[in-house]
Amino acid sequence: MSGEQTPIAVSADPPVCSLPMVPGGRCRLFEAWAQLIPVGLFATDAAGVCRYANPAMLGLLGEVPVSSPVRDWLGQVHVEERGSVVAEWSQAVSRGEPFRREFRLEEGKGAAWVHCHAFPLRDHDGAVSGFVGAVVDATERRDTQARLDFLAYHDALTGLPNRDLARDRLRQAMSFAARGGFLVALLLVDIDHFKMINESLGHSAGDAVLIAAADRLRRCVREADTISRLGGDEFLLILTDLRASDAVATAAAKILQALSEPLTIDGHELGGSVSIGISVHPEDGSDFDTLLGKADTALYQAKAAGRNTYRFYAEQMNADALRNLEIRSQLRWALARGEFELHYQPVASVADGSVVGVEALIRWNHPERGLVYPDGFIPVAEESGLIVPVGEWVLQEACRQAAEWRRQGMARLFVAVNLSEVQFRRGDIASSVIAALADSGIEPGLLELELTESMLIGSDARVLSAIDRLAGLGVRFSIDDFGTGYSNLAYLKRFQVHKLKIDRSFVGGLGQSGSDAAIVRAIIQMARALNLEVVAEGVEDRRTLEFLREQECDLMQGYYFSKPLRNPFKMDGRPLRPEAWAGL
Ligand code: C2E
Ligand code: MG
Ligand code: MG
């Protein structure tokens, strides 16, 4: 290190290195120290502005802007810490107190981390005349500390988080899951016959197998998930943000597949496999030890079942996951095989019973199970993303049918199609709708798209722009299952909605519950005030219909009038009118 004094962030006045409050001899002493150890030394005036710095200080801080003494070394502090360092320094200066702090510097400016310690100097009267300070490079110590911290929470062989960190991550995952109503799954993965590998090929081969297993596991999970090594040949995976047990089963199947691919260690080809035990929060518990214990029990069952497989702790989950996996694999073919069909439920005027439109409701004509209703497969289709092509088919088919009815000379009837949130997130819904309109030739005003409140509440710019684009073409929007979602109705202002569909859970209870009647009445009044049409869903009896008439509800839909049917219209093109209706 050179002993030469170098000017730093000082203007010409006062002269470089002339430190009125620091005797010159002291400076030379500083320089002598700095040659022994790389200590950056600086001195400031009473206002805390740097008036002197030695070469080591410049080396540590890198290039210091010379134009303004105010932007001295503080300007080199990393931007994320600068505010707090400046605040602490200013406080020390104004109070005449020592300053002590470790902080990060801007990248590429010299050292990464420095430790700075400065003291006030006082004149004969005890007034602060300036500060002298020392700065040392703290990068290595910080790195060592970071490395120690890493080792404390990671497995040395694989670099994966250890049990302590896994425990912490689970806590975070559970608190996040609680907000979104998600599941968190613990997958305890155990390498089958690991002991044999270790004993026959030696520990270094065993280590290589563990490292390879860790790599493969990393490739099976998403970034937000955690893989940890608990010790021996046991790995723990924490999967977050899951909606259903079959998503866990899919992840488990992927792991079984990835770890069964042959591995070559020391010239030996090893055909490995793993067994997996699964527990799921919140069903199986809400703390690490309970969930790990249950995953362990499930692991035991997976091994007892012949290894190379997975088991859930809860029997029901095994059954659900299997059923959903089966549905999912069959759904993939259902579209190509033409197994879906649409049924149409008429929507009628409450005032005179005339049919004004229909709602298209999908059914799956399953080769073995018969007609499957949407509740039995829509959630799986959403979770797997298959709802995007299925939803496109629904749009195409519903528009085609509407055009067909028009050709047969039927009155102008709208056709309503239910949309899933996933179609907005994963598909290009606006293009699908535009294509369905163009292919069928129906006017956009006859197509109504049913959204749910949750889709609009949590919506991002993509949803908003798709809705705007379609509404601009004349497509109409309704809010389905209204009243079951959120009490915050601000979204009604932001979106061009035309209609509210009162959820059938309120309509069905009109006969028995006073509060349901109050809710339905309030929704009808609100819709009127907002100039929205209102439909009551699930009208099952005459009393309900009479109530709706009194409240001047616009439209109704329900079994009392008609169930969803393949063709709700008579061949002569006139709507069905059940006998019960005629009496009103
Ligand atoms: P939703 O849109 O609220 O549809 C109304 C549901 O209520 C239909 O059930 C209909 O059959 C039923 N319903 C109508 N009138 C009555 C009644 O008087 N009493 C009772 N108890 N029920 C009545 P479905 O067809 O089983 O459909 C269930 C849900 O599946 C629909 O609820 C909708 O959210 C969804 N869905 C149906 N088709 C599609 C589709 O093509 N795409 C998407 N994404 N979802 C669909
Ligand atoms: Mg609907
Ligand atoms: Mg509904």
XYZ file of C-alpha atoms and ligand atoms in Angstrom:
632
model
C 0.000 0.000 0.000
C 1.406 3.378 -0.945
C 1.976 5.889 1.791
C 1.338 8.784 -0.493
C -1.510 11.025 0.538
C -4.214 11.302 -2.031
C -6.853 13.961 -2.200
C -10.356 12.704 -1.801
C -13.745 14.215 -1.939
C -12.682 17.652 -1.037
C -12.931 20.903 -2.789
C -9.904 23.155 -2.986
C -11.072 24.928 0.115
C -9.861 24.070 2.678
C -6.664 22.736 1.121
C -6.272 19.027 0.725
C -5.192 17.347 3.874
C -5.107 20.490 5.823
C -7.081 19.406 8.786
C -7.558 22.285 11.080
C -8.805 20.026 13.827
C -6.350 17.219 13.310
C -2.722 17.996 13.990
C -0.528 17.168 11.035
C 1.568 14.722 13.047
C -1.477 12.605 13.694
C -1.994 12.300 9.971
C 1.461 10.956 9.475
C 0.821 8.514 12.257
C -2.310 7.398 10.435
C -0.257 6.782 7.330
C 2.211 4.696 9.253
C -0.605 2.513 10.615
C -2.172 2.168 7.258
C 1.036 0.731 5.848
C 0.925 -2.040 8.395
C -2.709 -2.949 8.067
C -4.998 -1.904 5.234
C -7.067 0.468 7.283
C -8.875 3.265 5.556
C -8.581 6.440 7.584
C -10.523 9.600 7.228
C -11.156 12.826 9.013
C -14.064 15.188 8.730
C -14.882 18.688 9.766
C -17.403 19.470 12.470
C -20.221 19.174 9.921
C -19.205 15.612 9.112
C -17.884 16.450 5.636
C -14.835 14.423 4.712
C -11.683 16.564 4.588
C -9.071 13.895 4.495
C -8.727 10.267 3.445
C -5.735 8.048 3.076
C -5.019 5.848 0.036
C -6.283 2.731 1.783
C -9.614 4.457 2.265
C -9.743 5.160 -1.454
C -8.814 1.556 -2.165
C -11.670 0.335 -0.010
C -14.230 2.739 -1.324
C -13.089 2.868 -4.918
C -13.297 6.047 -6.861
C -14.829 8.836 -4.848
C -16.497 11.708 -6.621
C -14.341 14.765 -6.147
C -16.784 17.437 -7.156
C -18.733 17.725 -3.962
C -17.501 17.173 -0.438
C -21.042 16.454 0.659
C -21.244 13.422 -1.621
C -18.197 11.916 0.010
C -17.874 8.335 1.189
C -21.577 8.152 1.992
C -22.208 8.146 -1.748
C -20.372 4.829 -2.018
C -22.671 3.059 0.420
C -24.961 0.529 -1.246
C -28.192 2.179 -2.238
C -30.264 -0.173 -0.077
C -28.373 0.844 3.059
C -27.494 4.390 2.169
C -30.530 5.978 3.751
C -30.010 4.362 7.124
C -26.223 4.903 7.108
C -26.661 8.590 6.280
C -29.280 8.913 9.009
C -27.036 7.264 11.602
C -24.005 9.293 10.538
C -25.960 12.553 10.645
C -27.224 11.704 14.090
C -23.691 10.940 15.336
C -22.452 14.247 13.878
C -25.241 16.329 15.320
C -24.897 14.740 18.756
C -21.100 14.526 18.700
C -21.265 10.781 19.333
C -19.158 7.909 18.014
C -20.358 6.174 14.841
C -19.999 2.450 14.408
C -21.530 0.425 11.633
C -20.937 -2.310 9.120
C -22.413 -1.773 5.671
C -22.391 -2.844 2.077
C -20.843 -0.703 -0.664
C -22.073 -0.192 -4.189
C -20.959 -3.041 -6.377
C -17.645 -2.716 -8.173
C -16.618 0.221 -6.017
C -13.959 -1.474 -3.938
C -14.688 -3.789 -1.002
C -18.115 -5.432 -0.828
C -18.537 -4.885 2.906
C -16.730 -2.499 5.232
C -16.734 -1.871 8.924
C -16.506 1.800 9.868
C -15.737 3.277 13.262
C -15.439 7.036 13.836
C -14.963 9.183 16.939
C -15.618 12.838 17.597
C -12.646 15.153 18.262
C -13.157 17.947 20.727
C -11.376 21.270 21.113
C -10.246 22.815 24.403
C -13.761 24.010 25.166
C -15.169 20.550 24.633
C -16.882 21.477 21.364
C -16.773 18.888 18.554
C -14.259 20.037 15.962
C -14.495 17.042 13.651
C -14.372 13.254 13.436
C -11.644 10.766 12.748
C -12.555 7.345 11.544
C -11.194 4.014 10.409
C -12.643 1.723 7.760
C -11.653 -1.907 7.324
C -12.643 -4.478 4.735
C -15.261 -6.796 6.267
C -15.974 -8.805 3.108
C -14.081 -11.901 4.072
C -15.580 -12.024 7.542
C -19.057 -11.559 6.080
C -18.405 -14.312 3.528
C -17.224 -16.638 6.253
C -20.276 -15.770 8.300
C -22.532 -16.350 5.309
C -20.840 -19.675 4.694
C -21.299 -20.649 8.350
C -24.937 -19.605 8.182
C -25.354 -21.658 5.024
C -23.775 -24.698 6.653
C -25.974 -24.312 9.702
C -29.074 -24.639 7.527
C -27.901 -26.866 4.703
C -26.712 -30.351 4.136
C -22.989 -30.340 3.336
C -23.130 -33.174 0.793
C -25.980 -32.031 -1.433
C -26.219 -28.345 -0.517
C -29.944 -28.831 0.123
C -31.740 -27.195 3.066
C -31.594 -29.290 6.215
C -34.347 -30.201 8.634
C -34.218 -26.867 10.495
C -34.610 -24.843 7.330
C -37.332 -27.216 6.083
C -39.221 -26.616 9.320
C -39.000 -22.888 8.746
C -40.046 -23.133 5.111
C -43.047 -25.244 6.068
C -44.151 -22.563 8.500
C -43.970 -19.934 5.756
C -45.732 -22.177 3.247
C -48.585 -22.868 5.691
C -49.172 -19.214 6.462
C -49.207 -18.415 2.757
C -51.537 -21.338 2.035
C -54.001 -20.203 4.691
C -54.550 -16.927 2.834
C -55.304 -18.552 -0.509
C -56.998 -21.731 0.730
C -54.252 -23.878 -0.766
C -52.859 -27.220 0.301
C -49.267 -27.812 1.358
C -47.911 -31.321 0.859
C -44.989 -33.037 2.559
C -43.427 -35.771 0.450
C -40.996 -37.961 2.317
C -38.824 -39.613 -0.326
C -36.696 -42.631 0.552
C -34.280 -44.297 -1.864
C -35.132 -47.981 -2.142
C -32.328 -50.378 -1.176
C -29.869 -47.552 -0.503
C -28.171 -49.537 2.217
C -27.286 -52.216 -0.268
C -25.657 -49.682 -2.626
C -23.670 -48.214 0.228
C -22.491 -51.583 1.471
C -21.683 -53.184 -1.857
C -20.199 -50.208 -3.748
C -18.849 -48.134 -0.882
C -19.706 -44.802 0.681
C -18.424 -42.639 -2.137
C -20.782 -44.426 -4.537
C -23.529 -43.887 -1.969
C -22.690 -40.188 -1.855
C -22.794 -40.003 -5.641
C -26.258 -41.601 -5.636
C -27.478 -39.047 -3.081
C -26.093 -36.119 -5.085
C -27.659 -37.446 -8.284
C -30.976 -37.991 -6.483
C -30.870 -34.402 -5.174
C -30.291 -33.100 -8.721
C -33.162 -35.085 -10.114
C -35.491 -33.983 -7.323
C -34.591 -30.360 -8.033
C -35.792 -30.829 -11.579
C -39.154 -32.204 -10.442
C -40.328 -29.250 -8.359
C -41.091 -25.603 -8.861
C -39.010 -22.770 -7.523
C -41.313 -22.011 -4.627
C -41.119 -25.612 -3.389
C -38.488 -26.831 -0.938
C -36.321 -29.945 -1.166
C -34.439 -30.854 1.907
C -32.235 -33.725 2.960
C -33.182 -34.973 6.391
C -30.201 -37.312 6.637
C -29.253 -40.739 5.301
C -31.209 -41.465 2.158
C -34.290 -39.475 3.205
C -35.376 -36.358 1.365
C -38.309 -34.168 2.268
C -40.160 -32.124 -0.328
C -42.529 -29.339 0.645
C -44.890 -28.514 -2.192
C -46.890 -25.316 -1.966
C -49.867 -23.639 -3.672
C -51.676 -26.850 -4.472
C -55.398 -26.916 -5.095
C -56.146 -30.627 -5.008
C -54.630 -33.919 -3.948
C -54.267 -35.077 -7.524
C -51.732 -32.282 -8.117
C -49.703 -33.881 -5.316
C -50.154 -37.295 -6.893
C -48.928 -35.923 -10.215
C -45.815 -34.514 -8.550
C -45.221 -37.853 -6.799
C -45.600 -39.734 -10.092
C -43.099 -37.373 -11.717
C -40.585 -38.041 -8.941
C -41.013 -41.800 -9.214
C -40.369 -41.512 -12.933
C -37.347 -39.207 -12.631
C -35.655 -41.324 -9.975
C -36.195 -44.614 -11.702
C -34.057 -43.670 -14.696
C -30.793 -45.643 -14.558
C -27.767 -43.982 -13.045
C -24.151 -44.804 -13.837
C -21.821 -44.659 -10.822
C -18.194 -45.790 -11.096
C -19.025 -47.684 -14.263
C -21.956 -49.504 -12.619
C -25.395 -48.912 -14.001
C -27.812 -48.684 -11.098
C -31.532 -48.976 -11.661
C -32.839 -47.065 -8.690
C -36.280 -46.407 -7.366
C -37.822 -44.482 -4.476
C -40.801 -44.797 -2.165
C -42.793 -41.748 -1.140
C -45.009 -41.053 1.869
C -47.282 -38.025 1.668
C -49.069 -35.939 4.259
C -51.111 -32.869 3.433
C -51.769 -29.691 5.394
C -54.396 -28.784 6.572
C -56.038 -32.262 6.489
C -53.261 -34.108 8.277
C -51.984 -31.449 10.626
C -50.575 -27.997 11.064
C -47.118 -28.503 12.479
C -43.896 -29.923 11.140
C -43.536 -32.869 13.496
C -47.108 -34.094 13.096
C -46.989 -33.813 9.329
C -43.574 -35.451 9.121
C -44.755 -38.282 11.388
C -47.747 -38.910 9.126
C -45.638 -38.758 5.967
C -43.415 -41.351 7.625
C -46.380 -43.635 8.331
C -47.445 -43.251 4.702
C -43.884 -44.006 3.582
C -44.002 -47.229 5.533
C -47.180 -48.161 3.679
C -45.599 -47.319 0.329
C -42.721 -49.639 1.157
C -45.058 -52.352 2.358
C -46.904 -52.053 -0.942
C -43.743 -53.167 -2.744
C -41.749 -49.900 -2.992
C -41.361 -47.701 -6.087
C -44.731 -46.115 -5.299
C -46.340 -43.404 -3.208
C -49.012 -43.410 -0.532
C -50.995 -40.634 1.108
C -51.470 -40.732 4.836
C -55.250 -40.304 4.555
C -57.063 -43.144 2.827
C -59.546 -40.725 1.323
C -56.714 -38.833 -0.340
C -55.425 -42.018 -1.945
C -58.893 -42.661 -3.311
C -59.478 -39.057 -4.456
C -56.071 -38.800 -6.055
C -56.542 -42.042 -7.933
C -59.990 -41.057 -9.108
C -58.819 -37.607 -10.202
C -55.799 -39.022 -11.993
C -58.100 -41.393 -13.813
C -60.459 -38.577 -14.748
C -57.573 -36.488 -15.897
C -56.151 -39.138 -18.194
C -59.593 -39.908 -19.616
C -60.367 -36.193 -20.065
C -57.412 -35.908 -22.385
C -59.180 -38.186 -24.856
C -62.746 -37.102 -24.237
C -62.552 -34.092 -26.532
C -61.054 -36.009 -29.450
C -63.585 -38.794 -28.970
C -66.493 -36.384 -29.020
C -67.674 -37.360 -25.536
C -68.790 -33.885 -24.462
C -72.215 -32.497 -25.075
C -74.053 -29.340 -24.173
C -77.429 -29.150 -22.519
C -79.366 -25.914 -22.610
C -81.457 -24.537 -19.798
C -84.003 -21.900 -20.878
C -83.941 -18.505 -19.193
C -87.415 -16.981 -19.108
C -89.034 -13.685 -18.339
C -90.565 -13.664 -14.848
C -93.355 -11.396 -16.055
C -94.752 -13.522 -18.877
C -92.774 -16.748 -19.105
C -91.388 -16.085 -22.552
C -87.986 -17.617 -23.164
C -85.311 -15.004 -23.808
C -82.209 -17.153 -23.876
C -80.491 -20.342 -22.759
C -77.518 -21.251 -20.624
C -75.202 -23.868 -22.100
C -74.127 -26.455 -19.520
C -71.532 -29.064 -20.334
C -71.949 -32.795 -19.743
C -69.467 -35.582 -20.289
C -70.914 -38.653 -21.854
C -68.500 -41.084 -20.225
C -68.291 -44.496 -21.916
C -68.545 -46.375 -18.591
C -69.989 -43.938 -16.115
C -72.712 -42.444 -18.235
C -73.530 -38.757 -18.070
C -71.043 -36.975 -15.794
C -72.058 -33.518 -14.494
C -69.617 -30.590 -14.461
C -68.843 -30.853 -10.741
C -67.341 -34.282 -11.464
C -64.740 -33.087 -13.946
C -64.523 -29.272 -14.297
C -62.246 -28.877 -11.226
C -59.826 -31.490 -12.636
C -59.996 -29.884 -16.090
C -59.183 -26.525 -14.517
C -56.351 -27.851 -12.439
C -54.754 -29.615 -15.417
C -55.320 -26.757 -17.867
C -57.518 -28.980 -20.054
C -60.331 -26.506 -19.467
C -58.738 -24.291 -22.132
C -59.412 -26.630 -25.101
C -62.633 -27.895 -23.490
C -63.821 -24.295 -22.961
C -63.008 -23.490 -26.579
C -65.126 -26.400 -27.705
C -68.019 -25.177 -25.504
C -67.843 -21.716 -27.080
C -67.754 -23.135 -30.603
C -70.588 -25.574 -29.983
C -72.849 -23.105 -28.151
C -72.445 -20.491 -30.894
C -73.000 -23.114 -33.591
C -76.228 -24.216 -31.876
C -77.426 -20.612 -31.501
C -76.846 -20.046 -35.217
C -78.708 -23.267 -35.979
C -81.750 -22.123 -33.974
C -81.702 -18.807 -35.800
C -81.682 -20.627 -39.121
C -84.681 -22.660 -37.965
C -86.505 -19.379 -37.568
C -86.508 -19.129 -33.774
C -86.741 -15.771 -32.023
C -83.596 -13.907 -30.983
C -82.319 -15.927 -28.047
C -79.074 -15.282 -26.243
C -76.831 -18.188 -25.393
C -74.887 -17.973 -22.133
C -71.550 -19.760 -21.739
C -69.750 -20.301 -18.430
C -66.091 -19.325 -18.377
C -63.398 -20.500 -16.031
C -60.730 -18.231 -14.607
C -58.118 -20.586 -16.027
C -59.251 -19.693 -19.556
C -58.178 -16.117 -18.864
C -54.919 -17.076 -17.246
C -53.737 -19.833 -19.537
C -55.613 -19.248 -22.757
C -56.344 -16.407 -25.123
C -60.011 -16.101 -24.345
C -60.673 -13.048 -26.494
C -59.369 -14.804 -29.603
C -61.350 -17.981 -28.829
C -64.580 -15.987 -28.492
C -63.938 -13.990 -31.644
C -63.236 -17.213 -33.553
C -66.460 -18.834 -32.275
C -68.478 -15.776 -33.315
C -66.868 -15.688 -36.750
C -67.253 -19.435 -37.374
C -70.935 -19.472 -36.420
C -71.875 -16.084 -37.791
C -74.053 -15.165 -34.773
C -74.166 -11.553 -33.757
C -71.973 -10.802 -30.704
C -74.945 -9.374 -28.786
C -76.467 -12.871 -28.587
C -73.481 -14.306 -26.766
C -73.359 -13.880 -23.009
C -70.291 -14.882 -21.017
C -70.771 -15.875 -17.381
C -68.005 -14.844 -14.993
C -67.739 -15.259 -11.252
C -67.033 -12.585 -8.685
C -63.684 -14.092 -7.729
C -62.501 -13.804 -11.341
C -63.155 -10.077 -11.295
C -61.955 -9.349 -7.785
C -58.513 -10.840 -8.221
C -58.291 -9.888 -11.861
C -55.213 -8.508 -13.489
C -54.785 -6.330 -16.557
C -55.133 -9.359 -18.820
C -58.678 -10.129 -17.643
C -59.619 -6.480 -17.845
C -58.343 -6.039 -21.386
C -59.963 -9.282 -22.631
C -63.311 -8.203 -21.183
C -62.985 -4.696 -22.606
C -62.104 -6.018 -26.011
C -65.065 -8.396 -26.126
C -67.506 -5.916 -24.587
C -66.387 -3.490 -27.309
C -67.589 -6.009 -29.896
C -70.986 -6.183 -28.228
C -70.538 -9.438 -26.259
C -72.456 -9.332 -22.972
C -71.228 -10.350 -19.518
C -73.030 -11.651 -16.467
C -71.905 -12.383 -12.921
C -72.781 -15.976 -12.053
C -73.495 -17.260 -8.545
C -73.850 -13.651 -7.413
C -73.850 -13.156 -3.655
C -71.592 -16.093 -2.788
C -68.314 -14.323 -3.450
C -67.235 -11.028 -2.029
C -69.023 -8.212 -0.347
C -66.773 -5.701 -2.057
C -68.687 -4.661 -5.144
C -66.166 -2.150 -6.462
C -65.476 -4.410 -9.426
C -68.963 -3.668 -10.783
C -67.742 -0.198 -11.675
C -64.621 -1.368 -13.448
C -66.127 -4.026 -15.693
C -68.823 -3.731 -18.281
C -71.244 -6.187 -16.711
C -74.831 -6.468 -17.959
C -76.472 -8.967 -15.687
C -76.398 -10.495 -12.201
C -77.402 -14.105 -11.642
C -78.552 -14.593 -8.055
C -77.068 -17.810 -6.741
C -79.521 -20.649 -6.315
C -78.532 -21.153 -2.679
C -80.481 -17.933 -1.882
C -83.311 -18.568 -4.324
C -83.820 -22.155 -3.170
C -84.231 -21.011 0.435
C -86.810 -18.318 -0.264
C -89.682 -20.387 1.119
C -87.985 -21.121 4.454
C -85.544 -18.385 5.246
C -86.327 -14.768 5.920
C -82.717 -13.781 5.470
C -82.581 -15.369 2.002
C -85.639 -13.333 1.056
C -83.943 -10.185 2.314
C -80.786 -10.958 0.351
C -82.675 -11.666 -2.876
C -84.721 -8.488 -2.438
C -81.566 -6.455 -1.842
C -79.792 -7.891 -4.899
C -82.799 -7.140 -7.120
C -82.961 -3.556 -5.845
C -79.245 -3.077 -6.257
C -79.312 -4.458 -9.802
C -82.106 -2.074 -10.657
C -80.210 0.888 -9.234
C -77.134 -0.075 -11.249
C -79.200 -0.632 -14.378
C -78.297 -4.316 -14.537
C -80.594 -7.147 -15.486
C -81.154 -9.730 -12.780
C -81.754 -13.467 -13.093
C -82.853 -15.756 -10.268
C -81.246 -19.189 -10.610
C -82.667 -22.433 -9.240
C -86.375 -21.569 -9.226
C -87.955 -24.851 -8.212
C -91.512 -23.998 -7.220
C -94.418 -21.732 -7.758
C -94.045 -19.870 -4.468
C -90.540 -18.805 -5.393
C -91.761 -17.602 -8.743
C -94.531 -15.585 -7.101
C -92.041 -13.964 -4.749
C -89.841 -13.024 -7.710
C -92.800 -11.530 -9.492
C -93.634 -9.378 -6.490
C -90.049 -8.183 -6.413
C -90.116 -7.547 -10.137
C -87.138 -9.740 -10.836
C -86.454 -9.699 -14.589
C -85.562 -13.268 -15.438
C -85.623 -16.744 -13.994
C -84.042 -20.089 -14.576
C -84.827 -23.337 -12.783
C -86.314 -26.791 -12.716
C -89.804 -25.361 -12.210
C -89.671 -24.000 -15.713
C -87.269 -26.408 -17.365
C -84.275 -28.547 -16.574
C -81.237 -28.269 -18.839
C -82.057 -30.329 -21.933
C -80.318 -31.428 -25.113
C -82.915 -29.530 -27.080
C -85.216 -27.416 -24.951
C -87.331 -26.388 -27.918
C -90.059 -28.267 -29.619
C -89.444 -29.225 -33.186
C -91.800 -26.519 -34.379
C -89.404 -23.990 -32.900
C -91.591 -22.782 -30.031
C -90.273 -22.896 -26.481
C -91.535 -25.511 -24.065
C -93.957 -24.266 -21.487
C -94.542 -26.693 -18.674
C -98.121 -27.030 -17.514
C -97.355 -25.450 -14.186
C -96.423 -22.232 -15.899
C -99.712 -21.910 -17.711
C -101.568 -21.272 -14.472
C -99.741 -18.059 -13.667
P -74.002 -22.595 -12.899
O -73.410 -21.831 -14.005
O -74.431 -21.841 -11.708
O -75.188 -23.413 -13.544
C -76.397 -23.637 -12.939
C -76.428 -24.996 -12.318
O -77.606 -25.117 -11.576
C -76.470 -26.110 -13.369
O -75.812 -27.228 -12.810
C -77.970 -26.376 -13.449
O -78.272 -27.675 -13.900
C -78.361 -26.211 -12.014
N -79.763 -25.853 -11.874
C -80.533 -25.137 -12.716
N -81.783 -25.017 -12.229
C -81.808 -25.636 -11.038
C -82.809 -25.838 -10.046
O -83.958 -25.404 -10.166
N -82.477 -26.528 -8.938
C -81.220 -27.022 -8.768
N -80.938 -27.688 -7.647
N -80.234 -26.851 -9.689
C -80.534 -26.161 -10.814
P -74.751 -28.062 -13.625
O -75.186 -28.195 -15.047
O -74.460 -29.277 -12.846
O -73.504 -27.113 -13.643
C -72.807 -26.827 -12.473
C -71.779 -25.763 -12.677
O -70.748 -26.202 -13.552
C -72.334 -24.519 -13.348
O -72.970 -23.723 -12.407
C -71.092 -23.901 -13.902
O -70.442 -23.148 -12.912
C -70.235 -25.097 -14.230
N -70.275 -25.329 -15.682
C -71.250 -25.891 -16.432
N -70.907 -25.894 -17.741
C -69.696 -25.307 -17.814
C -68.797 -25.005 -18.906
O -69.076 -25.223 -20.073
N -67.626 -24.389 -18.581
C -67.304 -24.078 -17.301
N -66.138 -23.479 -17.059
N -68.108 -24.348 -16.261
C -69.298 -24.950 -16.515
Mg -73.700 -20.349 -15.073
Mg -74.876 -20.081 -11.140
